[in-house]
mmCIF file of C-alpha atoms (C1' of nucleotides) in Angstrom:
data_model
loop_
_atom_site.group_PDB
_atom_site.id
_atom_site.type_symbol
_atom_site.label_atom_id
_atom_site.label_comp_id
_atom_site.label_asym_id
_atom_site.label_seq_id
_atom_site.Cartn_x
_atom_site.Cartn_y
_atom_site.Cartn_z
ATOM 1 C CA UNK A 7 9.679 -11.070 -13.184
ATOM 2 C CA UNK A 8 9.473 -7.708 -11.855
ATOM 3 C CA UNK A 9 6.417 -6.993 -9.543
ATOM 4 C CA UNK A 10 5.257 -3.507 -8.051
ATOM 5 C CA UNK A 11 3.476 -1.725 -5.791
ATOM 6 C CA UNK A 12 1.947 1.945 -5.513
ATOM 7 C CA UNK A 13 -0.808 3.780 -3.709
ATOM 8 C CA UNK A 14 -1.062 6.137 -6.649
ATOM 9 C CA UNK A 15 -4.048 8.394 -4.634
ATOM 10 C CA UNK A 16 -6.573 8.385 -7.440
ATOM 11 C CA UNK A 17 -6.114 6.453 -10.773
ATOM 12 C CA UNK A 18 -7.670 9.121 -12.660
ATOM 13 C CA UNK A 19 -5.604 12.053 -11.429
ATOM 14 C CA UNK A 20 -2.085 9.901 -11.699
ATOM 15 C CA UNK A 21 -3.115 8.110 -14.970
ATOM 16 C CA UNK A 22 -0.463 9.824 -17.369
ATOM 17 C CA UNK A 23 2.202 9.637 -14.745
ATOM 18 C CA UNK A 24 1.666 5.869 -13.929
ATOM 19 C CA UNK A 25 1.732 5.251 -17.808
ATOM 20 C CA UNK A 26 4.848 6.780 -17.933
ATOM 21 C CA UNK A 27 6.501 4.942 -15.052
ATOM 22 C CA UNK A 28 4.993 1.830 -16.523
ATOM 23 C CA UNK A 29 7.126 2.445 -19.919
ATOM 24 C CA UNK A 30 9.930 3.421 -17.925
ATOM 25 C CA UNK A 31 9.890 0.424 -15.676
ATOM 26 C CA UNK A 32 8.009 -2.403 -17.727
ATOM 27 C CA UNK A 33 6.790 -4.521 -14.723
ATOM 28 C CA UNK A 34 5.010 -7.472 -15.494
ATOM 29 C CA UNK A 35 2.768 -7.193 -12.629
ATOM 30 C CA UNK A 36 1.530 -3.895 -10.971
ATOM 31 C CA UNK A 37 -0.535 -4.132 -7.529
ATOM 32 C CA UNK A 38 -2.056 -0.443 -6.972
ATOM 33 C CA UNK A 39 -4.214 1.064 -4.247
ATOM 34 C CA UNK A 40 -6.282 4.099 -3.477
ATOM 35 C CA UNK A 41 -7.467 3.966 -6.995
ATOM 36 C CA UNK A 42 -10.811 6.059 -5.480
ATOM 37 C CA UNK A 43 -12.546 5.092 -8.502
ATOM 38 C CA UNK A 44 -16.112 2.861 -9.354
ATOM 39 C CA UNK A 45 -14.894 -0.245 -11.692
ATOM 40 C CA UNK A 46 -17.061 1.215 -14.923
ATOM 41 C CA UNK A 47 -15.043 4.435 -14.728
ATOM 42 C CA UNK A 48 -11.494 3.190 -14.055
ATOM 43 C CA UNK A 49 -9.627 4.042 -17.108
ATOM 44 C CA UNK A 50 -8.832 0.448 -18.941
ATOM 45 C CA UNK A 51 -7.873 1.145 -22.015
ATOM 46 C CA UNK A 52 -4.199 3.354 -21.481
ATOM 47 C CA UNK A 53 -3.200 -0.330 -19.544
ATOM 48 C CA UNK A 54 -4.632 -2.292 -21.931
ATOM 49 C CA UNK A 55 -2.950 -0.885 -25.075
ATOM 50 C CA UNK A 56 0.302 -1.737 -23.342
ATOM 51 C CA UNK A 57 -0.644 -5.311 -23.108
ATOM 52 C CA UNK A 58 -1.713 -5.533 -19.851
ATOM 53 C CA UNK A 59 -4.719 -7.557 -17.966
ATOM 54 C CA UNK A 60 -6.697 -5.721 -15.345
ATOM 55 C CA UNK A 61 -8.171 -6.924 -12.086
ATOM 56 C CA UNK A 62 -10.223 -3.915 -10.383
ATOM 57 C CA UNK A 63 -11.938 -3.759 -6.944
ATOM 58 C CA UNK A 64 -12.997 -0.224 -6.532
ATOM 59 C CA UNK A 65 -15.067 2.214 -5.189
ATOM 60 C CA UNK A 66 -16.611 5.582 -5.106
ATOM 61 C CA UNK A 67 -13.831 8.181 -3.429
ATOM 62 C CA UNK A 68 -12.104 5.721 -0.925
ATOM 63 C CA UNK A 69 -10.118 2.746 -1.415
ATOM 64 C CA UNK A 70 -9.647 0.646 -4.277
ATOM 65 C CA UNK A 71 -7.496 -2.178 -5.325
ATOM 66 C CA UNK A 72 -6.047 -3.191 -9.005
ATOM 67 C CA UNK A 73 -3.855 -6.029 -10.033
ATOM 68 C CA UNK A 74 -2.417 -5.107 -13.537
ATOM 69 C CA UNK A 75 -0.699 -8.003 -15.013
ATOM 70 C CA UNK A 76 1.088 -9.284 -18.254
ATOM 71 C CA UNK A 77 0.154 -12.600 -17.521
ATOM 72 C CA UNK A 78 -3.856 -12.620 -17.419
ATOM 73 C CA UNK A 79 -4.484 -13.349 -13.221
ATOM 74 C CA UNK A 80 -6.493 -16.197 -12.125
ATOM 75 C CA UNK A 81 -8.318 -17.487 -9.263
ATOM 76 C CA UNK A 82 -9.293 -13.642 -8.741
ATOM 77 C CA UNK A 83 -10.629 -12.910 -5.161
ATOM 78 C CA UNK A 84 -12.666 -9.648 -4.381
ATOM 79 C CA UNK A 85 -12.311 -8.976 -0.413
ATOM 80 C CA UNK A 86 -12.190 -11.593 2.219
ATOM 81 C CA UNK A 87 -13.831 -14.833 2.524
ATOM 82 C CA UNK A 88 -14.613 -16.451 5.625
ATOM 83 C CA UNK A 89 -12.913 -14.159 7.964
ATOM 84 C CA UNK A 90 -13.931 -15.200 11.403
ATOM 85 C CA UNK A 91 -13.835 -11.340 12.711
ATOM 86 C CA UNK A 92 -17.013 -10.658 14.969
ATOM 87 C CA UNK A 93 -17.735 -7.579 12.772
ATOM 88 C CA UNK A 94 -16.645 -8.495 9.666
ATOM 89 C CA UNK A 95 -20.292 -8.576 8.784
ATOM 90 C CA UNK A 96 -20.828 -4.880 9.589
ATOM 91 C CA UNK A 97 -21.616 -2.390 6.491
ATOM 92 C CA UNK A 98 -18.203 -0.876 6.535
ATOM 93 C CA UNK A 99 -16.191 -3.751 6.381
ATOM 94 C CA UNK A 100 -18.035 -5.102 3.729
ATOM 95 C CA UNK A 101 -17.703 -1.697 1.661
ATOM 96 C CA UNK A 102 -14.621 -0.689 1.953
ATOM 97 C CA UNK A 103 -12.316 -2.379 -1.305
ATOM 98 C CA UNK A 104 -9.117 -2.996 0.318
ATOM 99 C CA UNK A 105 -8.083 -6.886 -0.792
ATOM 100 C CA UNK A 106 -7.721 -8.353 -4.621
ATOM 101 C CA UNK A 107 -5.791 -11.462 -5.181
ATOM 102 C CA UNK A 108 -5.125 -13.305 -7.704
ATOM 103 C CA UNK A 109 -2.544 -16.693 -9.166
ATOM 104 C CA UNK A 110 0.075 -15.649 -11.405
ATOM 105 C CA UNK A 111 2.920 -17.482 -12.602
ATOM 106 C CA UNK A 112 2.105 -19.778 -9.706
ATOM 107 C CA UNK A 113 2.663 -17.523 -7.035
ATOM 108 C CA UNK A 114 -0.043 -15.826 -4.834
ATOM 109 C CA UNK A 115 -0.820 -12.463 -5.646
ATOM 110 C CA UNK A 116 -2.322 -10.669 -2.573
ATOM 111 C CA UNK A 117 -2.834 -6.892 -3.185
ATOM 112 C CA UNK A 118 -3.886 -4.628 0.066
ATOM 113 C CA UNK A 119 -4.683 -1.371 1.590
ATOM 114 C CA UNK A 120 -4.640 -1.440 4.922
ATOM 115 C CA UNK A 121 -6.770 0.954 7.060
ATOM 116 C CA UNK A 122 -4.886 4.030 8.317
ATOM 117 C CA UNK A 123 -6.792 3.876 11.733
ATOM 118 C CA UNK A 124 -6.436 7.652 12.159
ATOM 119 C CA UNK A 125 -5.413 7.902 16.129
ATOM 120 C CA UNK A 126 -5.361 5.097 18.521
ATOM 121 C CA UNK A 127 -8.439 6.172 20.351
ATOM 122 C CA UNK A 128 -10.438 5.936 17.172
ATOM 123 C CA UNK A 129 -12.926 3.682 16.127
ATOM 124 C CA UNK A 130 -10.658 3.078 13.019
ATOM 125 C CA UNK A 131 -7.906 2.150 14.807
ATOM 126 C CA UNK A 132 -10.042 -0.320 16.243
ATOM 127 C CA UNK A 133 -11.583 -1.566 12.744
ATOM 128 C CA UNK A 134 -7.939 -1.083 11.429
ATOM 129 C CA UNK A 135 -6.785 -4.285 13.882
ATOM 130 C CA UNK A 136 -9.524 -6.325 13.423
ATOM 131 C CA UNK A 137 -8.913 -5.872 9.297
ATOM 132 C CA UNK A 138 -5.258 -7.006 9.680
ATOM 133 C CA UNK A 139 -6.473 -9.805 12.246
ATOM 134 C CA UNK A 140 -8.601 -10.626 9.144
ATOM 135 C CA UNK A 141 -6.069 -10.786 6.779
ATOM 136 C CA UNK A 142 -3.569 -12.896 9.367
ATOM 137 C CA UNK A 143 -6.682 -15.600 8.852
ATOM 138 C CA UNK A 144 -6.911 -15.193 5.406
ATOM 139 C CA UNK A 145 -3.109 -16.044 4.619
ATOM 140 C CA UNK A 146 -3.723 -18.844 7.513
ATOM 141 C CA UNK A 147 -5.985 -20.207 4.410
ATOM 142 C CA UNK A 148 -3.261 -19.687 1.889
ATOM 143 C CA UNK A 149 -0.751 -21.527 4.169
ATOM 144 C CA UNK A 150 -2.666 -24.392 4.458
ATOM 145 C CA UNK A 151 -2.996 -24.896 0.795
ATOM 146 C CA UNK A 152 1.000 -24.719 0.520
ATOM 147 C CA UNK A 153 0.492 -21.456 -1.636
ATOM 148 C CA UNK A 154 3.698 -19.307 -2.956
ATOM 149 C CA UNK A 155 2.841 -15.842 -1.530
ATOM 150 C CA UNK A 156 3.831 -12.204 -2.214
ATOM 151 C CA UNK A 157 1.558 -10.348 -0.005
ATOM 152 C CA UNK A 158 1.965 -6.189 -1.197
ATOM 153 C CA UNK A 159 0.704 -3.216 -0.723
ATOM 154 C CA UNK A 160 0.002 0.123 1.985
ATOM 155 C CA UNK A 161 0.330 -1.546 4.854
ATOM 156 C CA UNK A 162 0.025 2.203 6.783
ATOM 157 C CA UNK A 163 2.209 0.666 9.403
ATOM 158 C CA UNK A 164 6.158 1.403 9.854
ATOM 159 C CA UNK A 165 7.267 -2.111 11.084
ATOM 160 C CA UNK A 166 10.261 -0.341 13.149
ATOM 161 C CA UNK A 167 11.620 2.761 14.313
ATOM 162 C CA UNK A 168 14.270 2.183 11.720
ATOM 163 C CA UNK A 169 11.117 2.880 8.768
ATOM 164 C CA UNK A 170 10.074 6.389 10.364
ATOM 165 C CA UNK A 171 12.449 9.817 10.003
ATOM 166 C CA UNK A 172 11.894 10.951 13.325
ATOM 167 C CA UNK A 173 10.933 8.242 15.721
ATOM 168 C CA UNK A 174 11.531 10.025 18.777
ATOM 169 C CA UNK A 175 8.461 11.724 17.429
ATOM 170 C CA UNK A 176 6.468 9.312 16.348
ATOM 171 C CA UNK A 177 6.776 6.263 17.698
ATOM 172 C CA UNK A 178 4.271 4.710 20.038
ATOM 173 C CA UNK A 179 1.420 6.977 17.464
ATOM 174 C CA UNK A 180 -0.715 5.994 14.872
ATOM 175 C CA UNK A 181 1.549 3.666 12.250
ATOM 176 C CA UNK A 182 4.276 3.073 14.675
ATOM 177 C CA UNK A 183 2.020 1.845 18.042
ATOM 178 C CA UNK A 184 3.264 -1.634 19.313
ATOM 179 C CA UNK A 185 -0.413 -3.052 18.795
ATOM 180 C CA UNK A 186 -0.116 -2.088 15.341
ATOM 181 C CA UNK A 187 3.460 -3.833 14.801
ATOM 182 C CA UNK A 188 2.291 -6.650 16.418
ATOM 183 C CA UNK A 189 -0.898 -7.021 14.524
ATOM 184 C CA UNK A 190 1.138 -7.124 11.277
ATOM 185 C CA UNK A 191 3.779 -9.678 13.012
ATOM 186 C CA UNK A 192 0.461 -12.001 13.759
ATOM 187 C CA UNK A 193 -0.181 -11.189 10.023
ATOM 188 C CA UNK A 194 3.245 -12.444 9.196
ATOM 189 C CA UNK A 195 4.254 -14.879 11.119
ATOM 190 C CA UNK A 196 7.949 -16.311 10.428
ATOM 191 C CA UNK A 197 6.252 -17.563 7.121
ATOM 192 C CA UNK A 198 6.653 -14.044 5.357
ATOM 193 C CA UNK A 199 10.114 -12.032 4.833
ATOM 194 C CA UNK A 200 9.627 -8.206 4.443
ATOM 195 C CA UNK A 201 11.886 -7.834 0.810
ATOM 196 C CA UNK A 202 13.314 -4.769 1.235
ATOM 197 C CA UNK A 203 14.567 -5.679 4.712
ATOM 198 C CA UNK A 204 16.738 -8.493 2.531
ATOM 199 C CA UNK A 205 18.878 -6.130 1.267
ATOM 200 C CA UNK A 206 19.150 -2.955 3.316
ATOM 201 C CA UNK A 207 19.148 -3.139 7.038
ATOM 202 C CA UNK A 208 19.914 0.581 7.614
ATOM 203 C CA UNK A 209 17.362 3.313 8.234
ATOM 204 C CA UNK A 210 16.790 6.627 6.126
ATOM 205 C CA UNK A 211 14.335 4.835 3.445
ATOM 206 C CA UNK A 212 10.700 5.995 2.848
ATOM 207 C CA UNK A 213 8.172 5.076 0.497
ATOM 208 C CA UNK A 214 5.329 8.315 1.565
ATOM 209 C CA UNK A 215 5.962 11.465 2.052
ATOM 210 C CA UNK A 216 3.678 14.185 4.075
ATOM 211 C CA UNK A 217 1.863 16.470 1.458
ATOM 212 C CA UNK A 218 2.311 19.057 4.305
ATOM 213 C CA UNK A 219 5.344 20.545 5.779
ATOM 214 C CA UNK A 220 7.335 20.023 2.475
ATOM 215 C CA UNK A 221 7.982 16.350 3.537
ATOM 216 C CA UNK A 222 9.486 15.271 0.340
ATOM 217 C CA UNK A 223 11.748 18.311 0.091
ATOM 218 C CA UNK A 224 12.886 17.537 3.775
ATOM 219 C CA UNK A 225 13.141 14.208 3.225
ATOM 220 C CA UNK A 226 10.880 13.225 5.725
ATOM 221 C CA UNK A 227 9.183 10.033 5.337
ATOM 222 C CA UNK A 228 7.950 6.587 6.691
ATOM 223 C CA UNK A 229 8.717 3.259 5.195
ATOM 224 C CA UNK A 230 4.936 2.208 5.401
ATOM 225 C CA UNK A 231 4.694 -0.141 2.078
ATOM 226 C CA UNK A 232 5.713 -3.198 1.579
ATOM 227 C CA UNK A 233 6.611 -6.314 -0.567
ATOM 228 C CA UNK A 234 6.273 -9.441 1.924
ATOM 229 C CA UNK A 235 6.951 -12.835 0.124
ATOM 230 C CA UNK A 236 7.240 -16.499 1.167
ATOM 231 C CA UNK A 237 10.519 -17.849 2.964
ATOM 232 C CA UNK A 238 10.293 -20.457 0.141
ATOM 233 C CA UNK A 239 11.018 -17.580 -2.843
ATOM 234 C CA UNK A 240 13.734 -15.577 -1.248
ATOM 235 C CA UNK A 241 15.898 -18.154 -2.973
ATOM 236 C CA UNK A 242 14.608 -16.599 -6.177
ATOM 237 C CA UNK A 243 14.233 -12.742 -4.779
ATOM 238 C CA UNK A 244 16.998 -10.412 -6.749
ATOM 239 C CA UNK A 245 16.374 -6.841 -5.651
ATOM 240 C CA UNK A 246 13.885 -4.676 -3.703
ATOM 241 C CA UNK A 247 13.815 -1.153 -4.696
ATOM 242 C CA UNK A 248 11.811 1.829 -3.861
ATOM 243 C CA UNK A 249 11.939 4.135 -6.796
ATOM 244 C CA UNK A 250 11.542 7.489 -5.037
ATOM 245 C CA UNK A 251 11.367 9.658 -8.511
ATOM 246 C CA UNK A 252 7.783 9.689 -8.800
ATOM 247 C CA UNK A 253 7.384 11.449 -5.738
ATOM 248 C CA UNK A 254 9.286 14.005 -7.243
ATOM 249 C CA UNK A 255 6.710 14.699 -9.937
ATOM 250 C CA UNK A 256 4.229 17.992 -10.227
ATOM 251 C CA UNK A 257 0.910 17.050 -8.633
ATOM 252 C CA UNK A 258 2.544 13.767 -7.250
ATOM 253 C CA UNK A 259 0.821 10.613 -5.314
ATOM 254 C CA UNK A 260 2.065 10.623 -1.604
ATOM 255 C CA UNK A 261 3.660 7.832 -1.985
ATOM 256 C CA UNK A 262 6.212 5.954 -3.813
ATOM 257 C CA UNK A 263 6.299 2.993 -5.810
ATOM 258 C CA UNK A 264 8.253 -0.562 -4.336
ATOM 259 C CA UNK A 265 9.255 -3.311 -6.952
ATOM 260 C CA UNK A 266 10.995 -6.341 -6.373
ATOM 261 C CA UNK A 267 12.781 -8.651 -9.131
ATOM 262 C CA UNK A 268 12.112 -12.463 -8.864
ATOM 263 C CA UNK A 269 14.180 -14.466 -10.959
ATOM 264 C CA UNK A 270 11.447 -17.113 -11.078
ATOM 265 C CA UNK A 271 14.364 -19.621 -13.346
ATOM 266 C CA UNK A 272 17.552 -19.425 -11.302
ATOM 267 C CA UNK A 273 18.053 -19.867 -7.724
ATOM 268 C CA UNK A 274 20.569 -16.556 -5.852
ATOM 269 C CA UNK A 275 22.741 -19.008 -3.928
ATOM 270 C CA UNK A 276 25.069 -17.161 -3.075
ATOM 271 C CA UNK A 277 23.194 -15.081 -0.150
ATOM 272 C CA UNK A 278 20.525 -17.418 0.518
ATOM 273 C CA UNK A 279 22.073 -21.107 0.777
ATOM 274 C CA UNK A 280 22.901 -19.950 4.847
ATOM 275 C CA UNK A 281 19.210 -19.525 6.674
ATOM 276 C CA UNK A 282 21.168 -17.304 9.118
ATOM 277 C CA UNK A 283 21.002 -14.748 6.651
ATOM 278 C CA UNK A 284 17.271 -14.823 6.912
ATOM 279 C CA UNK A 285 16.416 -11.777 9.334
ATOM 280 C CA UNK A 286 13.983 -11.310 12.226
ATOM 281 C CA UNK A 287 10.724 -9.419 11.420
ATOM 282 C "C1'" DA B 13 4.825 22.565 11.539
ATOM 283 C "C1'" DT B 14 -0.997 18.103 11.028
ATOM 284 C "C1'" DG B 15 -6.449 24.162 10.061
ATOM 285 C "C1'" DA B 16 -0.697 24.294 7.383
ATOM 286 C "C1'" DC B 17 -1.614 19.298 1.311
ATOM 287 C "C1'" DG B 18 -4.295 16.963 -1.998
ATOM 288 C "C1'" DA B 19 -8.410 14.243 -3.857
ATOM 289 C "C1'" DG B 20 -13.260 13.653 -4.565
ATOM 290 C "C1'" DC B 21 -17.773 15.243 -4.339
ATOM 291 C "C1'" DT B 22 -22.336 17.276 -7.503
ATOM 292 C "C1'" DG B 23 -18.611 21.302 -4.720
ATOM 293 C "C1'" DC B 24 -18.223 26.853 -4.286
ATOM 294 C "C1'" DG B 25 -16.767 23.922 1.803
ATOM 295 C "C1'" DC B 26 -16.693 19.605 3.583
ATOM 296 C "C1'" DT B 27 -14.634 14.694 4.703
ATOM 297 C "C1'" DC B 28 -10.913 11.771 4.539
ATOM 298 C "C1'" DG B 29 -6.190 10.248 4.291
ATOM 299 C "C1'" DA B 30 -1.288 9.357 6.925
#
DNA sequence: ATGACGAGCTGCGCTCGA
């Protein structure tokens, strides 16, 4: 089963190249964000025609979530519920569409986009914590009902200095603070292996780009989304790859997409059977 | 290299993203 993740930075304007990278590709399930479109415009039909089920959380401009699937989702969750956040009752948490999950093929399917928090002295970066402090509770929830979990999505943070081209530069900013890091560690616990991690320990691999600057061209990026799954389906985790080509597109989304291969009827023993091989987050 | 790119809006310049 092949599963992906892109923040494609509008459906509309990336609709013909993420039709093409879905014939290309042929995942079975496709997790996108910054969609920036109202459900009753999001363009259904190109997905559909391909066999696909959709799950949309969107809204005007900003944000917005989609779970496209082969297998039709269930148990489809819009947002958070219950998060125990003192302002998770405030109008802009509620409107901002950054969580969709759903069950497929028995495995959790939790889709995000995390705030970008702007700088750290912003009242984003501060709303940016308390979301991931929300979704640490909400997979709390998922624990306790023994769920298989991929969490996936922009996560807007670079987990180490090893996911940023120049961290000399950047590190201790916006995406690559230690409160940040350490808000998605609380979000991760030791229950949740970062994929691409499994298979390439060495820096020098981005999934966004800078618009400005000729980023791309220079190759300089950040490694800022991710494919986390449960310790329990690593056993059954093939590859992680992030397909840079897209990026290379005219008119391209910042970003590229990450997939990951789960070979959901055999078990890989022949990395996995040692738990030293499991790495620290 | 962050005013420097790109998207959306009801636009003809602004806000936002990362």
């Amino acid at each position: 089963m092949l599963i992906a993740t892109w923040n494609v930075n509008s459906i509309r304007t990336r609709l013909s190249q993420i039709i093409d990278w879905i014939n290309q590709v042929n995942p079975d399930i496709l997790c996108l964000q910054e969609t920036k479109v109202m459900d009753d415009n999001f363009p259904v039909e190109p997905f559909e025609k391909l066999g696909y089920s959709l799950e949309i959380y969107g809204q005007k401009s900003y944000n917005g979530v989609a779970i496209i699937s082969k297998i039709k989702p269930e148990n489809v969750k819009k947002g958070f519920n219950g998060c125990t956040e003192s302002n998770q009752n405030s109008e802009i948490f509620l409107d901002q569409k950054r969580l969709i999950s759903a069950d497929i093929n028995g495995i959790k399917i939790i889709n995000v986009y995390v705030p970008n928090g702007s700088s750290l002295d912003s009242s984003k970066f501060a709303y940016k914590i308390n979301w991931l402090n929300c979704l640490s509770s909400f997979l709390d929830e998922q624990e306790k009902k023994g769920e298989l979990i991929c969490l996936m999505g922009d996560f807007n943070v670079a987990p180490s200095n090893l996911d940023i081209h120049d961290p000399k530069k950047y590190e201790g900013g916006i995406m690559a603070s230690e409160i940040e890091r350490n808000a998605l560690k609380n979000v991760l616990k030791k229950r949740l292996i970062d994929s691409f991690r499994i298979f390439e320990q060495n820096t020098g691999h981005w999934s966004w780009w800078d618009y400005r600057n000729n980023g791309f061209e220079l190759n300089k990026g950040w490694r800022i989304d991710h494919i986390y799954i449960s310790k329990e389906l690593t056993s059954k985790l093939k590859s992680c790859v992030i397909d840079c080509s897209p990026r290379g597109n005219l008119r391209p989304s910042d970003h590229a997409p990450v997939m990951i291969e789960l070979n959901l009827n055999g078990i890989n023993e022949d990395f996995f059977e040692d738990e030293d091989n499991f790495f620290e987050i």
